[in-house]
Structure formats: C-alpha cells, structure tokens
PDB file of C-alpha atoms in Angstrom:
ATOM      1  CA  MET A  24     -86.929  81.877 -12.193  1.00 73.00           C
ATOM      2  CA  THR A  25     -89.285  80.530  -9.626  1.00 89.00           C
ATOM      3  CA  LEU A  26     -89.297  76.674  -9.956  1.00 96.00           C
ATOM      4  CA  TYR A  27     -91.011  75.733  -6.634  1.00 98.00           C
ATOM      5  CA  HIS A  28     -93.708  77.615  -4.768  1.00 98.00           C
ATOM      6  CA  VAL A  29     -92.299  76.358  -1.451  1.00 98.00           C
ATOM      7  CA  TYR A  30     -89.265  75.118  -0.368  1.00 98.00           C
ATOM      8  CA  GLY A  31     -89.869  73.263   3.086  1.00 98.00           C
ATOM      9  CA  VAL A  32     -87.357  72.395   5.868  1.00 98.00           C
ATOM     10  CA  GLY A  33     -88.235  70.180   8.755  1.00 97.00           C
ATOM     11  CA  HIS A  34     -87.974  66.944  10.603  1.00 96.00           C
ATOM     12  CA  ALA A  35     -88.616  63.653   8.671  1.00 96.00           C
ATOM     13  CA  LEU A  36     -90.925  61.792  11.043  1.00 95.00           C
ATOM     14  CA  LEU A  37     -92.944  58.297  10.365  1.00 94.00           C
ATOM     15  CA  ASP A  38     -96.312  59.505  11.295  1.00 91.00           C
ATOM     16  CA  MET A  39     -98.097  56.385  13.409  1.00 92.00           C
ATOM     17  CA  GLU A  40    -101.547  57.432  14.202  1.00 90.00           C
ATOM     18  CA  LEU A  41    -103.706  55.521  16.691  1.00 90.00           C
ATOM     19  CA  GLU A  42    -106.963  56.053  18.514  1.00 91.00           C
ATOM     20  CA  VAL A  43    -107.204  55.890  22.382  1.00 94.00           C
ATOM     21  CA  ASP A  44    -109.077  57.046  25.162  1.00 94.00           C
ATOM     22  CA  ASP A  45    -108.168  59.760  27.872  1.00 95.00           C
ATOM     23  CA  ALA A  46    -107.506  56.824  30.335  1.00 96.00           C
ATOM     24  CA  PHE A  47    -104.510  55.849  28.243  1.00 96.00           C
ATOM     25  CA  LEU A  48    -103.218  59.231  28.202  1.00 96.00           C
ATOM     26  CA  ALA A  49    -103.551  59.322  31.815  1.00 96.00           C
ATOM     27  CA  ARG A  50    -101.929  55.861  32.727  1.00 96.00           C
ATOM     28  CA  MET A  51     -99.041  56.833  30.393  1.00 96.00           C
ATOM     29  CA  HIS A  52     -98.432  60.116  32.076  1.00 96.00           C
ATOM     30  CA  LEU A  53     -99.042  62.135  28.662  1.00 95.00           C
ATOM     31  CA  GLU A  54    -100.034  65.891  28.688  1.00 93.00           C
ATOM     32  CA  LYS A  55    -102.740  65.944  26.611  1.00 93.00           C
ATOM     33  CA  GLY A  56    -102.722  68.014  23.200  1.00 89.00           C
ATOM     34  CA  THR A  57     -99.210  68.634  23.421  1.00 87.00           C
ATOM     35  CA  MET A  58     -95.945  67.110  21.598  1.00 85.00           C
ATOM     36  CA  ALA A  59     -93.394  65.790  23.976  1.00 90.00           C
ATOM     37  CA  LEU A  60     -89.904  64.471  22.707  1.00 88.00           C
ATOM     38  CA  VAL A  61     -89.321  61.113  23.796  1.00 94.00           C
ATOM     39  CA  ASP A  62     -86.329  58.553  23.187  1.00 94.00           C
ATOM     40  CA  GLU A  63     -86.564  55.156  21.325  1.00 93.00           C
ATOM     41  CA  ALA A  64     -87.189  53.148  24.669  1.00 95.00           C
ATOM     42  CA  ARG A  65     -90.166  55.376  25.549  1.00 96.00           C
ATOM     43  CA  GLN A  66     -91.914  54.889  22.303  1.00 95.00           C
ATOM     44  CA  LYS A  67     -91.651  51.123  22.615  1.00 93.00           C
ATOM     45  CA  GLU A  68     -93.065  51.339  26.026  1.00 96.00           C
ATOM     46  CA  LEU A  69     -96.031  53.363  24.709  1.00 95.00           C
ATOM     47  CA  LEU A  70     -96.517  51.078  21.648  1.00 91.00           C
ATOM     48  CA  GLU A  71     -96.295  47.770  24.199  1.00 94.00           C
ATOM     49  CA  ALA A  72     -98.894  49.498  26.304  1.00 95.00           C
ATOM     50  CA  LEU A  73    -101.524  49.787  23.280  1.00 91.00           C
ATOM     51  CA  PRO A  74    -104.190  47.507  22.924  1.00 84.00           C
ATOM     52  CA  PRO A  75    -104.477  45.794  19.560  1.00 85.00           C
ATOM     53  CA  ALA A  76    -105.709  48.266  17.162  1.00 82.00           C
ATOM     54  CA  PRO A  77    -105.430  49.841  13.551  1.00 86.00           C
ATOM     55  CA  MET A  78    -102.368  52.071  13.059  1.00 88.00           C
ATOM     56  CA  ARG A  79    -102.183  54.405  10.117  1.00 87.00           C
ATOM     57  CA  ARG A  80     -98.636  55.336   8.509  1.00 90.00           C
ATOM     58  CA  SER A  81     -97.396  58.094   6.485  1.00 92.00           C
ATOM     59  CA  CYS A  82     -94.305  60.399   5.871  1.00 94.00           C
ATOM     60  CA  GLY A  83     -94.897  63.259   8.112  1.00 93.00           C
ATOM     61  CA  GLY A  84     -93.490  66.039  10.109  1.00 92.00           C
ATOM     62  CA  SER A  85     -94.877  69.670  10.600  1.00 93.00           C
ATOM     63  CA  ALA A  86     -93.223  71.001   7.449  1.00 97.00           C
ATOM     64  CA  ALA A  87     -93.671  67.790   5.304  1.00 97.00           C
ATOM     65  CA  ASN A  88     -97.615  67.813   5.918  1.00 95.00           C
ATOM     66  CA  THR A  89     -97.498  71.463   4.766  1.00 98.00           C
ATOM     67  CA  VAL A  90     -95.797  71.231   1.512  1.00 98.00           C
ATOM     68  CA  ILE A  91     -97.880  68.113   0.554  1.00 97.00           C
ATOM     69  CA  GLY A  92    -100.785  69.941   1.325  1.00 97.00           C
ATOM     70  CA  LEU A  93     -99.653  72.772  -1.177  1.00 98.00           C
ATOM     71  CA  ALA A  94     -98.918  69.884  -3.570  1.00 97.00           C
ATOM     72  CA  GLN A  95    -102.430  68.378  -3.216  1.00 97.00           C
ATOM     73  CA  PHE A  96    -103.762  71.968  -4.246  1.00 97.00           C
ATOM     74  CA  GLY A  97    -101.484  72.221  -7.208  1.00 97.00           C
ATOM     75  CA  GLY A  98     -98.485  73.862  -5.853  1.00 97.00           C
ATOM     76  CA  ARG A  99     -94.738  72.933  -6.417  1.00 98.00           C
ATOM     77  CA  ALA A 100     -92.738  72.007  -3.375  1.00 98.00           C
ATOM     78  CA  PHE A 101     -89.320  70.723  -2.666  1.00 98.00           C
ATOM     79  CA  HIS A 102     -88.648  69.486   0.784  1.00 98.00           C
ATOM     80  CA  SER A 103     -85.382  68.804   2.643  1.00 98.00           C
ATOM     81  CA  CYS A 104     -85.220  66.596   5.847  1.00 97.00           C
ATOM     82  CA  ARG A 105     -82.974  63.303   6.940  1.00 97.00           C
ATOM     83  CA  VAL A 106     -84.015  59.629   7.138  1.00 97.00           C
ATOM     84  CA  ALA A 107     -81.826  56.696   7.773  1.00 97.00           C
ATOM     85  CA  GLY A 108     -81.185  53.492   5.757  1.00 96.00           C
ATOM     86  CA  ASP A 109     -83.936  51.449   7.397  1.00 95.00           C
ATOM     87  CA  GLU A 110     -87.435  50.384   6.337  1.00 95.00           C
ATOM     88  CA  ALA A 111     -89.120  53.519   7.908  1.00 95.00           C
ATOM     89  CA  GLY A 112     -86.526  55.620   5.937  1.00 96.00           C
ATOM     90  CA  ALA A 113     -87.405  53.910   2.597  1.00 96.00           C
ATOM     91  CA  PHE A 114     -91.042  54.306   2.849  1.00 95.00           C
ATOM     92  CA  TYR A 115     -90.856  57.900   3.876  1.00 96.00           C
ATOM     93  CA  ALA A 116     -88.941  58.726   0.725  1.00 95.00           C
ATOM     94  CA  ARG A 117     -91.357  56.863  -1.364  1.00 95.00           C
ATOM     95  CA  ASP A 118     -94.339  58.247   0.315  1.00 95.00           C
ATOM     96  CA  LEU A 119     -93.066  61.919   0.149  1.00 96.00           C
ATOM     97  CA  LYS A 120     -92.335  61.424  -3.802  1.00 96.00           C
ATOM     98  CA  ALA A 121     -95.914  59.859  -4.323  1.00 95.00           C
ATOM     99  CA  ASN A 122     -97.609  62.810  -2.427  1.00 95.00           C
ATOM    100  CA  GLY A 123     -96.117  65.038  -5.311  1.00 96.00           C
ATOM    101  CA  VAL A 124     -93.246  66.792  -3.525  1.00 98.00           C
ATOM    102  CA  ASP A 125     -89.633  66.880  -4.868  1.00 97.00           C
ATOM    103  CA  ASN A 126     -86.919  65.764  -2.487  1.00 96.00           C
ATOM    104  CA  ALA A 127     -83.221  64.558  -2.394  1.00 95.00           C
ATOM    105  CA  LEU A 128     -83.633  61.845   0.218  1.00 95.00           C
ATOM    106  CA  ASP A 129     -81.054  59.247   0.154  1.00 89.00           C
ATOM    107  CA  PRO A 130     -82.303  56.534   2.864  1.00 91.00           C
ATOM    108  CA  THR A 131     -79.054  54.574   3.087  1.00 89.00           C
ATOM    109  CA  GLY A 132     -77.490  56.055   5.682  1.00 88.00           C
ATOM    110  CA  PRO A 133     -76.894  54.899   9.419  1.00 92.00           C
ATOM    111  CA  GLY A 134     -79.212  55.622  12.435  1.00 94.00           C
ATOM    112  CA  VAL A 135     -82.891  55.320  13.124  1.00 95.00           C
ATOM    113  CA  THR A 136     -85.432  57.068  11.146  1.00 97.00           C
ATOM    114  CA  GLY A 137     -87.764  59.345  13.304  1.00 96.00           C
ATOM    115  CA  ARG A 138     -91.020  58.339  14.167  1.00 96.00           C
ATOM    116  CA  CYS A 139     -94.074  60.395  15.877  1.00 93.00           C
ATOM    117  CA  LEU A 140     -96.819  58.338  17.696  1.00 95.00           C
ATOM    118  CA  VAL A 141    -100.145  60.309  17.233  1.00 92.00           C
ATOM    119  CA  PHE A 142    -102.658  59.529  19.720  1.00 94.00           C
ATOM    120  CA  ILE A 143    -106.235  60.592  18.908  1.00 91.00           C
ATOM    121  CA  THR A 144    -108.676  60.840  21.736  1.00 92.00           C
ATOM    122  CA  PRO A 145    -112.646  60.703  21.061  1.00 92.00           C
ATOM    123  CA  ASP A 146    -112.758  64.340  21.365  1.00 91.00           C
ATOM    124  CA  ALA A 147    -110.505  64.629  18.128  1.00 87.00           C
ATOM    125  CA  GLU A 148    -107.441  66.133  20.066  1.00 89.00           C
ATOM    126  CA  ARG A 149    -103.881  64.922  19.404  1.00 88.00           C
ATOM    127  CA  THR A 150    -101.220  64.094  21.674  1.00 94.00           C
ATOM    128  CA  MET A 151     -98.094  63.386  20.106  1.00 91.00           C
ATOM    129  CA  CYS A 152     -94.709  61.526  21.307  1.00 95.00           C
ATOM    130  CA  THR A 153     -91.855  61.838  19.180  1.00 92.00           C
ATOM    131  CA  HIS A 154     -88.720  60.276  18.680  1.00 95.00           C
ATOM    132  CA  LEU A 155     -86.641  62.287  16.336  1.00 92.00           C
ATOM    133  CA  GLY A 156     -84.124  59.760  15.558  1.00 95.00           C
ATOM    134  CA  ILE A 157     -81.415  60.820  12.758  1.00 96.00           C
ATOM    135  CA  SER A 158     -83.689  63.583  11.602  1.00 95.00           C
ATOM    136  CA  GLU A 159     -82.330  65.567  15.121  1.00 92.00           C
ATOM    137  CA  GLN A 160     -78.968  65.086  13.241  1.00 95.00           C
ATOM    138  CA  ILE A 161     -80.021  67.335  10.157  1.00 97.00           C
ATOM    139  CA  THR A 162     -77.304  69.740   9.164  1.00 97.00           C
ATOM    140  CA  PRO A 163     -76.918  72.505   6.495  1.00 97.00           C
ATOM    141  CA  ALA A 164     -75.173  69.526   4.304  1.00 97.00           C
ATOM    142  CA  PHE A 165     -78.688  68.397   3.841  1.00 97.00           C
ATOM    143  CA  LEU A 166     -80.141  71.367   2.190  1.00 98.00           C
ATOM    144  CA  ALA A 167     -80.323  71.670  -1.608  1.00 97.00           C
ATOM    145  CA  PRO A 168     -79.499  75.555  -2.448  1.00 98.00           C
ATOM    146  CA  GLU A 169     -79.725  75.086  -5.857  1.00 97.00           C
ATOM    147  CA  HIS A 170     -83.494  74.382  -5.376  1.00 98.00           C
ATOM    148  CA  LEU A 171     -84.150  76.821  -2.284  1.00 98.00           C
ATOM    149  CA  THR A 172     -82.827  79.819  -4.044  1.00 97.00           C
ATOM    150  CA  LYS A 173     -85.331  79.010  -6.991  1.00 97.00           C
ATOM    151  CA  ALA A 174     -88.454  79.118  -4.621  1.00 98.00           C
ATOM    152  CA  ALA A 175     -90.935  81.811  -3.462  1.00 98.00           C
ATOM    153  CA  TYR A 176     -91.004  81.152  -0.349  1.00 98.00           C
ATOM    154  CA  LEU A 177     -88.759  79.076   2.416  1.00 98.00           C
ATOM    155  CA  TYR A 178     -90.882  77.505   4.698  1.00 98.00           C
ATOM    156  CA  VAL A 179     -89.159  76.467   8.134  1.00 98.00           C
ATOM    157  CA  GLU A 180     -90.738  74.180  10.726  1.00 97.00           C
ATOM    158  CA  GLY A 181     -90.643  75.430  14.410  1.00 97.00           C
ATOM    159  CA  TYR A 182     -89.821  71.935  15.849  1.00 94.00           C
ATOM    160  CA  LEU A 183     -86.122  72.351  14.395  1.00 97.00           C
ATOM    161  CA  ILE A 184     -85.246  74.898  17.165  1.00 97.00           C
ATOM    162  CA  SER A 185     -85.167  71.808  19.691  1.00 93.00           C
ATOM    163  CA  SER A 186     -81.880  70.436  18.578  1.00 92.00           C
ATOM    164  CA  PRO A 187     -78.542  72.481  18.029  1.00 95.00           C
ATOM    165  CA  THR A 188     -78.015  71.039  14.477  1.00 97.00           C
ATOM    166  CA  ALA A 189     -81.397  71.267  13.513  1.00 96.00           C
ATOM    167  CA  LEU A 190     -81.416  74.975  14.548  1.00 98.00           C
ATOM    168  CA  ALA A 191     -78.229  75.611  12.690  1.00 98.00           C
ATOM    169  CA  THR A 192     -79.657  74.195   9.564  1.00 98.00           C
ATOM    170  CA  ALA A 193     -82.971  76.380   9.695  1.00 98.00           C
ATOM    171  CA  GLN A 194     -80.637  79.081  10.362  1.00 98.00           C
ATOM    172  CA  ALA A 195     -78.665  78.540   7.261  1.00 98.00           C
ATOM    173  CA  ALA A 196     -81.562  78.069   5.196  1.00 98.00           C
ATOM    174  CA  ILE A 197     -82.707  81.743   6.416  1.00 98.00           C
ATOM    175  CA  ALA A 198     -79.639  83.422   5.867  1.00 98.00           C
ATOM    176  CA  LEU A 199     -79.516  81.821   2.071  1.00 98.00           C
ATOM    177  CA  ALA A 200     -83.099  82.846   1.639  1.00 98.00           C
ATOM    178  CA  ARG A 201     -82.383  86.362   2.634  1.00 98.00           C
ATOM    179  CA  GLN A 202     -79.137  86.747   0.428  1.00 98.00           C
ATOM    180  CA  GLN A 203     -81.225  85.409  -2.570  1.00 97.00           C
ATOM    181  CA  GLY A 204     -84.475  87.588  -1.915  1.00 97.00           C
ATOM    182  CA  VAL A 205     -86.690  84.259  -1.133  1.00 98.00           C
ATOM    183  CA  ARG A 206     -89.588  85.094   1.126  1.00 98.00           C
ATOM    184  CA  ILE A 207     -89.405  83.511   4.758  1.00 98.00           C
ATOM    185  CA  ALA A 208     -92.415  81.628   6.323  1.00 98.00           C
ATOM    186  CA  VAL A 209     -91.766  80.149   9.878  1.00 98.00           C
ATOM    187  CA  THR A 210     -94.320  78.092  11.844  1.00 98.00           C
ATOM    188  CA  PHE A 211     -94.236  77.876  15.626  1.00 97.00           C
ATOM    189  CA  SER A 212     -95.281  74.229  15.517  1.00 94.00           C
ATOM    190  CA  ASP A 213     -96.306  73.405  19.025  1.00 92.00           C
ATOM    191  CA  VAL A 214     -96.673  75.617  22.167  1.00 93.00           C
ATOM    192  CA  SER A 215     -93.983  73.478  23.804  1.00 92.00           C
ATOM    193  CA  MET A 216     -91.480  74.882  21.312  1.00 94.00           C
ATOM    194  CA  VAL A 217     -92.255  78.398  22.271  1.00 97.00           C
ATOM    195  CA  ARG A 218     -92.168  77.334  26.254  1.00 95.00           C
ATOM    196  CA  TYR A 219     -88.932  75.431  26.317  1.00 95.00           C
ATOM    197  CA  PHE A 220     -87.009  76.672  23.180  1.00 96.00           C
ATOM    198  CA  ARG A 221     -87.610  80.267  23.422  1.00 96.00           C
ATOM    199  CA  ALA A 222     -84.035  81.399  22.982  1.00 97.00           C
ATOM    200  CA  ASN A 223     -83.655  79.395  20.025  1.00 98.00           C
ATOM    201  CA  LEU A 224     -87.030  80.583  18.401  1.00 98.00           C
ATOM    202  CA  GLU A 225     -85.876  84.234  18.993  1.00 97.00           C
ATOM    203  CA  SER A 226     -82.886  83.640  17.463  1.00 97.00           C
ATOM    204  CA  LEU A 227     -84.561  82.065  14.553  1.00 96.00           C
ATOM    205  CA  LEU A 228     -86.675  84.977  14.113  1.00 97.00           C
ATOM    206  CA  GLN A 229     -83.933  87.487  14.635  1.00 96.00           C
ATOM    207  CA  GLY A 230     -84.236  90.195  11.889  1.00 96.00           C
ATOM    208  CA  GLY A 231     -87.834  89.533  10.901  1.00 97.00           C
ATOM    209  CA  VAL A 232     -89.247  87.253   8.595  1.00 98.00           C
ATOM    210  CA  ASP A 233     -91.981  87.560   5.856  1.00 98.00           C
ATOM    211  CA  LEU A 234     -94.922  85.281   7.521  1.00 98.00           C
ATOM    212  CA  ILE A 235     -95.349  83.676  10.691  1.00 98.00           C
ATOM    213  CA  PHE A 236     -97.937  80.679  11.391  1.00 98.00           C
ATOM    214  CA  CYS A 237     -98.958  79.995  14.990  1.00 98.00           C
ATOM    215  CA  ASN A 238    -102.037  79.085  16.946  1.00 97.00           C
ATOM    216  CA  GLU A 239    -103.715  81.168  19.563  1.00 97.00           C
ATOM    217  CA  ASN A 240    -102.040  79.548  22.471  1.00 97.00           C
ATOM    218  CA  GLU A 241     -98.689  79.860  20.692  1.00 98.00           C
ATOM    219  CA  ALA A 242     -99.053  83.328  20.042  1.00 98.00           C
ATOM    220  CA  LEU A 243    -100.238  84.030  23.829  1.00 98.00           C
ATOM    221  CA  GLU A 244     -97.273  82.392  25.002  1.00 98.00           C
ATOM    222  CA  PHE A 245     -94.734  84.060  22.898  1.00 98.00           C
ATOM    223  CA  ALA A 246     -96.286  87.457  23.910  1.00 98.00           C
ATOM    224  CA  GLY A 247     -96.558  86.557  27.739  1.00 97.00           C
ATOM    225  CA  THR A 248    -100.280  87.556  27.786  1.00 98.00           C
ATOM    226  CA  ARG A 249    -103.670  86.262  27.730  1.00 97.00           C
ATOM    227  CA  ASP A 250    -104.998  89.240  25.207  1.00 97.00           C
ATOM    228  CA  ILE A 251    -104.741  87.834  21.856  1.00 97.00           C
ATOM    229  CA  ASP A 252    -104.877  91.490  20.705  1.00 96.00           C
ATOM    230  CA  ALA A 253    -101.789  92.356  22.417  1.00 97.00           C
ATOM    231  CA  ALA A 254    -100.107  89.150  21.129  1.00 98.00           C
ATOM    232  CA  VAL A 255    -101.076  89.991  17.598  1.00 97.00           C
ATOM    233  CA  ARG A 256     -99.631  93.617  17.903  1.00 96.00           C
ATOM    234  CA  GLN A 257     -96.282  92.323  19.323  1.00 97.00           C
ATOM    235  CA  LEU A 258     -95.966  89.491  16.672  1.00 98.00           C
ATOM    236  CA  ARG A 259     -96.343  91.786  14.018  1.00 97.00           C
ATOM    237  CA  THR A 260     -93.257  93.863  15.038  1.00 97.00           C
ATOM    238  CA  ILE A 261     -91.199  90.658  13.665  1.00 98.00           C
ATOM    239  CA  THR A 262     -93.259  89.593  10.737  1.00 98.00           C
ATOM    240  CA  ARG A 263     -94.624  91.363   7.624  1.00 98.00           C
ATOM    241  CA  THR A 264     -97.683  88.953   7.696  1.00 98.00           C
ATOM    242  CA  LEU A 265     -99.287  86.886  10.545  1.00 98.00           C
ATOM    243  CA  ALA A 266    -101.594  83.911  10.322  1.00 98.00           C
ATOM    244  CA  VAL A 267    -103.055  83.041  13.844  1.00 98.00           C
ATOM    245  CA  THR A 268    -105.449  79.902  13.929  1.00 97.00           C
ATOM    246  CA  LEU A 269    -108.224  79.576  16.215  1.00 96.00           C
ATOM    247  CA  GLY A 270    -109.489  76.364  15.791  1.00 91.00           C
ATOM    248  CA  GLU A 271    -113.228  76.205  15.105  1.00 90.00           C
ATOM    249  CA  LYS A 272    -113.268  79.911  15.328  1.00 94.00           C
ATOM    250  CA  GLY A 273    -111.322  80.441  12.160  1.00 96.00           C
ATOM    251  CA  ALA A 274    -108.246  82.548  11.952  1.00 98.00           C
ATOM    252  CA  LEU A 275    -106.906  86.175  12.434  1.00 98.00           C
ATOM    253  CA  ILE A 276    -105.041  87.526   9.346  1.00 98.00           C
ATOM    254  CA  ASP A 277    -102.911  90.499   9.903  1.00 97.00           C
ATOM    255  CA  SER A 278    -100.711  91.829   6.802  1.00 94.00           C
ATOM    256  CA  GLY A 279    -100.113  95.427   7.885  1.00 88.00           C
ATOM    257  CA  ALA A 280    -103.896  96.936   7.385  1.00 87.00           C
ATOM    258  CA  GLY A 281    -104.935  95.414  11.081  1.00 91.00           C
ATOM    259  CA  PRO A 282    -106.299  92.086  12.058  1.00 95.00           C
ATOM    260  CA  VAL A 283    -108.789  90.596   9.897  1.00 97.00           C
ATOM    261  CA  ALA A 284    -111.063  87.740  11.320  1.00 97.00           C
ATOM    262  CA  ILE A 285    -111.812  84.860   9.314  1.00 97.00           C
ATOM    263  CA  PRO A 286    -114.626  83.050  10.339  1.00 96.00           C
ATOM    264  CA  GLY A 287    -114.332  79.103  10.640  1.00 93.00           C
ATOM    265  CA  ARG A 288    -116.603  76.452   9.689  1.00 88.00           C
ATOM    266  CA  SER A 289    -118.776  74.508  12.044  1.00 85.00           C
ATOM    267  CA  VAL A 290    -118.185  70.428  11.525  1.00 90.00           C
ATOM    268  CA  LYS A 291    -117.938  67.715  14.022  1.00 87.00           C
ATOM    269  CA  PRO A 292    -114.244  66.971  14.277  1.00 83.00           C
ATOM    270  CA  VAL A 293    -112.930  63.536  14.652  1.00 80.00           C
ATOM    271  CA  ASN A 294    -109.217  64.355  14.388  1.00 76.00           C
ATOM    272  CA  THR A 295    -107.376  67.486  14.744  1.00 80.00           C
ATOM    273  CA  ASN A 296    -103.706  66.257  13.879  1.00 77.00           C
ATOM    274  CA  GLY A 297    -102.369  68.034  10.854  1.00 87.00           C
ATOM    275  CA  ALA A 298    -104.903  70.941  10.698  1.00 93.00           C
ATOM    276  CA  GLY A 299    -102.435  73.769  11.404  1.00 95.00           C
ATOM    277  CA  ASP A 300    -100.172  71.978   9.130  1.00 96.00           C
ATOM    278  CA  LEU A 301    -102.605  72.110   6.307  1.00 97.00           C
ATOM    279  CA  PHE A 302    -103.554  75.491   6.983  1.00 98.00           C
ATOM    280  CA  ALA A 303    -100.245  76.751   6.259  1.00 98.00           C
ATOM    281  CA  GLY A 304    -100.338  74.901   3.122  1.00 98.00           C
ATOM    282  CA  ALA A 305    -103.308  76.122   1.622  1.00 98.00           C
ATOM    283  CA  TYR A 306    -102.398  79.360   2.648  1.00 98.00           C
ATOM    284  CA  LEU A 307     -99.010  79.457   0.911  1.00 98.00           C
ATOM    285  CA  TYR A 308    -101.119  77.834  -2.121  1.00 98.00           C
ATOM    286  CA  GLY A 309    -103.299  80.850  -1.979  1.00 98.00           C
ATOM    287  CA  ILE A 310    -100.498  83.563  -1.751  1.00 98.00           C
ATOM    288  CA  THR A 311     -98.480  82.063  -4.407  1.00 98.00           C
ATOM    289  CA  GLN A 312    -101.300  82.099  -6.879  1.00 97.00           C
ATOM    290  CA  GLY A 313    -101.885  85.629  -6.362  1.00 97.00           C
ATOM    291  CA  MET A 314    -104.578  85.396  -3.803  1.00 97.00           C
ATOM    292  CA  ALA A 315    -104.887  88.348  -0.987  1.00 96.00           C
ATOM    293  CA  ALA A 316    -104.072  87.207   2.680  1.00 97.00           C
ATOM    294  CA  PRO A 317    -107.719  87.070   3.746  1.00 96.00           C
ATOM    295  CA  GLU A 318    -108.846  85.294   0.356  1.00 97.00           C
ATOM    296  CA  ALA A 319    -105.982  82.684   1.111  1.00 98.00           C
ATOM    297  CA  ALA A 320    -107.025  82.464   4.794  1.00 98.00           C
ATOM    298  CA  ARG A 321    -110.475  81.546   3.894  1.00 97.00           C
ATOM    299  CA  LEU A 322    -109.361  78.807   1.511  1.00 97.00           C
ATOM    300  CA  ALA A 323    -107.129  77.539   4.497  1.00 98.00           C
ATOM    301  CA  CYS A 324    -109.883  77.481   6.849  1.00 97.00           C
ATOM    302  CA  HIS A 325    -111.882  75.807   4.587  1.00 96.00           C
ATOM    303  CA  ALA A 326    -109.280  72.904   4.066  1.00 96.00           C
ATOM    304  CA  SER A 327    -108.512  72.640   7.581  1.00 96.00           C
ATOM    305  CA  ALA A 328    -112.168  72.168   8.501  1.00 94.00           C
ATOM    306  CA  VAL A 329    -112.418  69.173   6.183  1.00 94.00           C
ATOM    307  CA  LEU A 330    -109.418  67.664   7.455  1.00 94.00           C
ATOM    308  CA  VAL A 331    -110.564  67.413  10.902  1.00 91.00           C
ATOM    309  CA  THR A 332    -113.549  65.499  10.030  1.00 90.00           C
ATOM    310  CA  ARG A 333    -111.548  62.727   8.784  1.00 85.00           C
ATOM    311  CA  PHE A 334    -108.498  60.457  10.107  1.00 77.00           C
ATOM    312  CA  GLY A 335    -105.172  61.399   8.863  1.00 76.00           C
ATOM    313  CA  ALA A 336    -102.864  64.569   8.931  1.00 77.00           C
ATOM    314  CA  ARG A 337    -103.754  65.314   5.340  1.00 86.00           C
ATOM    315  CA  LEU A 338    -106.562  65.086   2.684  1.00 91.00           C
ATOM    316  CA  GLU A 339    -106.724  62.629  -0.052  1.00 89.00           C
ATOM    317  CA  PRO A 340    -106.048  64.525  -3.259  1.00 89.00           C
ATOM    318  CA  ALA A 341    -109.437  64.334  -4.560  1.00 92.00           C
ATOM    319  CA  GLN A 342    -110.619  66.193  -1.558  1.00 93.00           C
ATOM    320  CA  ALA A 343    -108.266  69.077  -2.342  1.00 94.00           C
ATOM    321  CA  ARG A 344    -109.233  69.384  -5.556  1.00 93.00           C
ATOM    322  CA  GLU A 345    -112.987  69.296  -4.556  1.00 95.00           C
ATOM    323  CA  ILE A 346    -112.046  72.073  -1.933  1.00 95.00           C
ATOM    324  CA  LEU A 347    -110.466  74.265  -4.558  1.00 93.00           C
ATOM    325  CA  ARG A 348    -113.304  73.792  -6.819  1.00 92.00           C
ATOM    326  CA  ASP A 349    -115.979  74.795  -4.411  1.00 90.00           C
ATOM    327  CA  PHE A 350    -113.734  77.981  -3.303  1.00 90.00           C
ATOM    328  CA  ARG A 351    -113.664  78.976  -6.768  1.00 86.00           C
ATOM    329  CA  ALA A 352    -117.258  78.730  -7.792  1.00 74.00           C
TER     330      ALA A 352
END
C-alpha cells in the first residue's frame, strides 16, 4: 500500500534568509550563486558583518523544501533528517510538521542544528553559506524503513554526498528502495557537489535511478561538456527520466522519447532561492497524480516562476492552491 507519494532524505537546515548587495559578497570573499560549506565560526563572522536587517527563518534543506512543496499541492510526504536539542532544532521540527510533512524528529539530542545563511542580491541570485552541524552526522539509524517502503518515490538530496555518514545514509535508503520496488529520484543540488564530490555522486548513482533533477550548470559539469544536448544524452544512460531546469528558459525533460523543451514564464525575479527544490516538488506531485512527464514539468515551471517573484524558499499554501487551480482550468 502506498502511504506517501514521496519519502525525502536530506540535511535539516534552519534557513536564515537575508538581503545583501554584491559589495558584501565581495568583501566577505563569497562566490556568488554557489553553496559553500563553512564552520560555525565562519557563520558567526558573516552574521556579525551584516548590517541590521530583517531575517526570514524557516525549516529548510533542499529535500525539505521539495517535500514541503509537494505537500502544499496536496501530496503526502515523509522526511528523514537530523536536528539537535536546541532552539533551532525544536523550531525546525514544529515548522516541518506545520507545513504538512510527517517526520520522526526528536529535537533532544546533542550538538548544534544545521543552519544555512542565504544571501539574496538585488539580481535575485542566492549565495549560501551552510554549517551542517549535527545534520552532517545523519546515519542510517535515522531512516524510517516502515515509511520509506510505503512510498511511491524516495527523494535523495545531493548535498548528502558531502559527508561520509550522510552518504552512507543516502546509499542505505537507495538500497532499501531498490529492494522494495520504490522508485528513486536524486537531485544534484548544487554544482559544487558535482565538482568537488564527483566520486561520491557517482557511487550514489551506481546502478541507475528512476529520476534525476539537475540544473543546466550541474548537467554540463557532470558530463564535462558545454553542449547541453551531449550532457542530456550522457545523463540519460543512468536514469529513466531526466529533468534539467534552465532558469527563465524553462526545462528539458527526457523520459525515453528524446528531450522535450518546456517553456519558462517571463517574470521579474526577486529571489531564486528554492526554485529548483520547488520544481522537483511540483514535478513529483504531478507524476504521482498521473500526469505525463511534460505536463508535470509545465506545472513545475509555473510554480517555480511564481516562487522567484517573492522572498522565501517556498510558496504560501494559498499560492500553491491557486497555481494548481489555474493549471487545471
């Protein structure tokens, strides 16, 4: 019996979103548009260097944003991650549940809950500095096999490949999914994961998966080419379906009959944080509701276009309902 449409596995990160200018990124030696792993001291340095400004907090992490997106459209999701017994961990557990995602989090353990500083520049680009905290030490013991085996899809966050224990957890989840006939979706998450943890990513994909999400830069980096068509052909050898996001240009979907171009929507972006995560959530919602891959991708492009016009890494629930209503009209 399918209890969940998607079972997610990823880092638990308290997202802390702030607006900055390009001069701040340059002054703090941050590479614009990327995610950098930093220690707690570096995060503190960055926070102390910020001018007084509003900060938006939410439970985050790539996979968490994706399953929350799916839940907002009406899908059923479970998420496995790890938090500590601090204020951030308690907030994270409450916020995840409040956003409609089942979990087995116990925010009472040692350590520090992971945090991600998300710097948004006026051109809507996001630059992230992540201290993984205790989430880096997620192990297979934090999986919930009784829930994973009742899901239509396992969704694995690519950021997990950056630590040995998290990689082992992702591999254990994939092994269980294969054993139980649960379909497997993997997101590359960030070009830095492809560039600096290539061997770990290849080990995660060994044997092939059912669905890969990546953006254009990640696809090109993985394939070692500047030709997106060549990158798509190479990636299709390890996945049944490939979804490549192209920003405002839309997406490319290939589920076996060749690439299908899905047009994007022309909008004025204010924040691209979470756009790829929501694309995956909306797409997974679509295909688990019986939509064909191109139709699900059109829904995902629509949702992502709406998201980038507002601050925050996810839609408001009312926005998700409106998007779905318009799409079905």
